[in-house]
Tab-separated table of C-alpha atoms in Angstrom:
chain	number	residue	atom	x	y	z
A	1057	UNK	CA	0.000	0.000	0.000
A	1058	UNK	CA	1.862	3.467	-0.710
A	1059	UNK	CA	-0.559	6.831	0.291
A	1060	UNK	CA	0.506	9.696	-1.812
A	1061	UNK	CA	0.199	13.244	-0.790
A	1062	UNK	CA	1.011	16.097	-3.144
A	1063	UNK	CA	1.892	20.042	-2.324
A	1064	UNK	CA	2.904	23.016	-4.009
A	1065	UNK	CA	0.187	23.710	-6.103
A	1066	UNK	CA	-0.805	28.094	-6.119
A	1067	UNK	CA	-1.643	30.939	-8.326
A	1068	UNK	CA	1.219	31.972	-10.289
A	1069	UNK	CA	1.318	34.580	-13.244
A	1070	UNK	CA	1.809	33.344	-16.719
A	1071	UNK	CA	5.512	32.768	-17.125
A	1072	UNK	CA	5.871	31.860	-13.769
A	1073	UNK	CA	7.173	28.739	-12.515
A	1074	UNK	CA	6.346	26.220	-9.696
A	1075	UNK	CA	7.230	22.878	-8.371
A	1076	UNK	CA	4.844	20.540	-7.207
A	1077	UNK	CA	5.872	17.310	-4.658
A	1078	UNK	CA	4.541	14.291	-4.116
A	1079	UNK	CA	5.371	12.524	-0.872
A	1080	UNK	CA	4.850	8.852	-0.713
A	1081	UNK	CA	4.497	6.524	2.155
A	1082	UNK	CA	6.058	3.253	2.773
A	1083	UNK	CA	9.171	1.325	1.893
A	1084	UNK	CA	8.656	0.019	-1.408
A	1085	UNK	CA	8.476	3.667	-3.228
A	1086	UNK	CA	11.304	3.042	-4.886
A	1087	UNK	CA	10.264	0.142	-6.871
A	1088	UNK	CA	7.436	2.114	-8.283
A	1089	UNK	CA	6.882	4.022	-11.195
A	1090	UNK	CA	5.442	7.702	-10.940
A	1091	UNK	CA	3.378	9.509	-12.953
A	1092	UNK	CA	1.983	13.083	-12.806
A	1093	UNK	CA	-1.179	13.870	-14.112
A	1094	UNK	CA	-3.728	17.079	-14.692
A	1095	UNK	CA	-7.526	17.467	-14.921
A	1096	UNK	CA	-9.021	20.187	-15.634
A	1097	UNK	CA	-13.043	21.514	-14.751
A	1098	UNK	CA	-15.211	19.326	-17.538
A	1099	UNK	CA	-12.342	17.722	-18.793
A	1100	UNK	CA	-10.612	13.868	-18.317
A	1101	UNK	CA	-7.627	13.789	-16.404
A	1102	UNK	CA	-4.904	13.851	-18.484
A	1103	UNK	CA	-1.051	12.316	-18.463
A	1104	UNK	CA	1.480	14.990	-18.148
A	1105	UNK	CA	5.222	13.195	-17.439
A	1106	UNK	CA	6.188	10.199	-15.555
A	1107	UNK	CA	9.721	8.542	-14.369
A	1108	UNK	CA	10.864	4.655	-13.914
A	1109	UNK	CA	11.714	3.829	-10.923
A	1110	UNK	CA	15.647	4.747	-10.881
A	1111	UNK	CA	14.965	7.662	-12.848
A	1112	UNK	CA	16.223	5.632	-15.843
A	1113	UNK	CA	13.561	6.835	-17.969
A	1114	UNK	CA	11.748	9.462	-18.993
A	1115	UNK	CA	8.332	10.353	-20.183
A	1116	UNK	CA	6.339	13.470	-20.993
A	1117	UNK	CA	2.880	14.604	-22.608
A	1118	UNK	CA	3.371	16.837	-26.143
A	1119	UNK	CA	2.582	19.609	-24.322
A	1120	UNK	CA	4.830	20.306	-21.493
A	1121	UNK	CA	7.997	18.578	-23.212
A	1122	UNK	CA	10.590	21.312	-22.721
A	1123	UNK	CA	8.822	23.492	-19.777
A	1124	UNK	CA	8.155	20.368	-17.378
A	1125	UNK	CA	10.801	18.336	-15.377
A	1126	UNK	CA	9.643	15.364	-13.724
A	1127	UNK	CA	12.529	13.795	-10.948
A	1128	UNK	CA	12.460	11.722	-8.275
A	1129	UNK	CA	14.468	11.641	-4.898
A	1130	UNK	CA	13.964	7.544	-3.617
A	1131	UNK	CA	16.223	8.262	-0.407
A	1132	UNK	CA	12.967	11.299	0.520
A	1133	UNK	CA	10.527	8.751	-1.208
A	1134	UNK	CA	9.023	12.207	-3.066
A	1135	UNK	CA	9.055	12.607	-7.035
A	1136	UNK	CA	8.738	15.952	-8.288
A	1137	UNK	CA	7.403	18.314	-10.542
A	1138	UNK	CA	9.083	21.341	-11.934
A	1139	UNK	CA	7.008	23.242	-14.032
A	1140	UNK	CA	8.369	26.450	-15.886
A	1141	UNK	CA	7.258	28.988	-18.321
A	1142	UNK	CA	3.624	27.921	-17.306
A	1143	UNK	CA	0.308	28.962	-19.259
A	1144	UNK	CA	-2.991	29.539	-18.668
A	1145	UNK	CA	-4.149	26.267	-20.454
A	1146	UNK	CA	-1.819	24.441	-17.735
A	1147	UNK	CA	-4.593	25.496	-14.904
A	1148	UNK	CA	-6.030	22.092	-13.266
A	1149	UNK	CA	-5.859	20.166	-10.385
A	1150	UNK	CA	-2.601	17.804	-10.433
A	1151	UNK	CA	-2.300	14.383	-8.880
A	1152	UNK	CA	0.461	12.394	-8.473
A	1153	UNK	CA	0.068	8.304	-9.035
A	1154	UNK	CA	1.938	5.333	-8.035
A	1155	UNK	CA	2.450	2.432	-10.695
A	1156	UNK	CA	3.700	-1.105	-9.890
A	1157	UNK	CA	4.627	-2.201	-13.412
A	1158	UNK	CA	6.230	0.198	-16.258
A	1159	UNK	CA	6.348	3.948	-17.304
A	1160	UNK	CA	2.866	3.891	-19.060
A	1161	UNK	CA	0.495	6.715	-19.887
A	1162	UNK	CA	-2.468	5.127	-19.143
A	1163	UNK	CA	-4.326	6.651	-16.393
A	1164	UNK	CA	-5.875	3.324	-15.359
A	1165	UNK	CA	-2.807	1.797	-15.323
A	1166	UNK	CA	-1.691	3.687	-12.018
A	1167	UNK	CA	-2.455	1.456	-8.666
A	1168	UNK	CA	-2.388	4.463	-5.979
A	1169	UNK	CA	-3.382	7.766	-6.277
A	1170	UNK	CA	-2.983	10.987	-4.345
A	1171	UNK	CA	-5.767	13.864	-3.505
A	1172	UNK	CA	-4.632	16.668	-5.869
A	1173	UNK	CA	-3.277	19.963	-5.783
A	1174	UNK	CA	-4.485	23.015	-7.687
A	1175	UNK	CA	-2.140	25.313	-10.194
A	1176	UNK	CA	-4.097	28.108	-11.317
A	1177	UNK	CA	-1.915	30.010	-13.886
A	1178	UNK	CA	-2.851	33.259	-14.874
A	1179	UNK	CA	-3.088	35.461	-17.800
């Protein structure tokens, strides 16, 4: 079982930046992968980057590749998100998810799944 709880979500001006963290419990973090993802009001939640389990590998949605950095610190058991040069259209609640298997898109792929945190970006 690994509970996941994310923080340092905000309002931030367009062109900001902010990093988001995602603290896990238990001592098997490192053996899974993590995944951040984003959902918006109306809208499904959506993949936005995840990271193997020794960092190894690398994965990000279309549209943050280049402003997003996904990383992961096993020895804190917290995975990060650095998100720069942010845009309106990045505004949603973000949620951090736990996968025992591979680096995978797939939202119902993930086995554990934290509450969210909420980046507002605006114009």
């Amino acid at each position: 079982q690994v509970q996941l709880v994310e923080s340092g979500g905000g309002l931030v001006q367009a062109g900001g930046s902010l990093r988001l963290s995602c603290a896990a419990s238990g001592r098997t973090f490192s053996r899974y992968v993590m995944g951040w993802f984003r959902q918006a009001p109306g809208e499904e939640r959506d993949f936005v980057a995840a990271i193997s389990w020794n960092s190894g590998r690398t994965d990000y949605a279309d549209s943050v590749k280049g402003r997003f950095t996904i990383s992961r610190d096993n020895a804190k058991n917290t995975v990060y998100l650095q998100m720069n040069s942010l845009k309106p259209e990045d505004t949603a609640v973000y949620y951090c998810a736990a996968d025992r298997s591979r680096v995978t898109r797939v939202v119902a792929e993930y086995d554990y799944w934290g509450q969210g945190t909420q980046v507002t970006v605006s114009s």
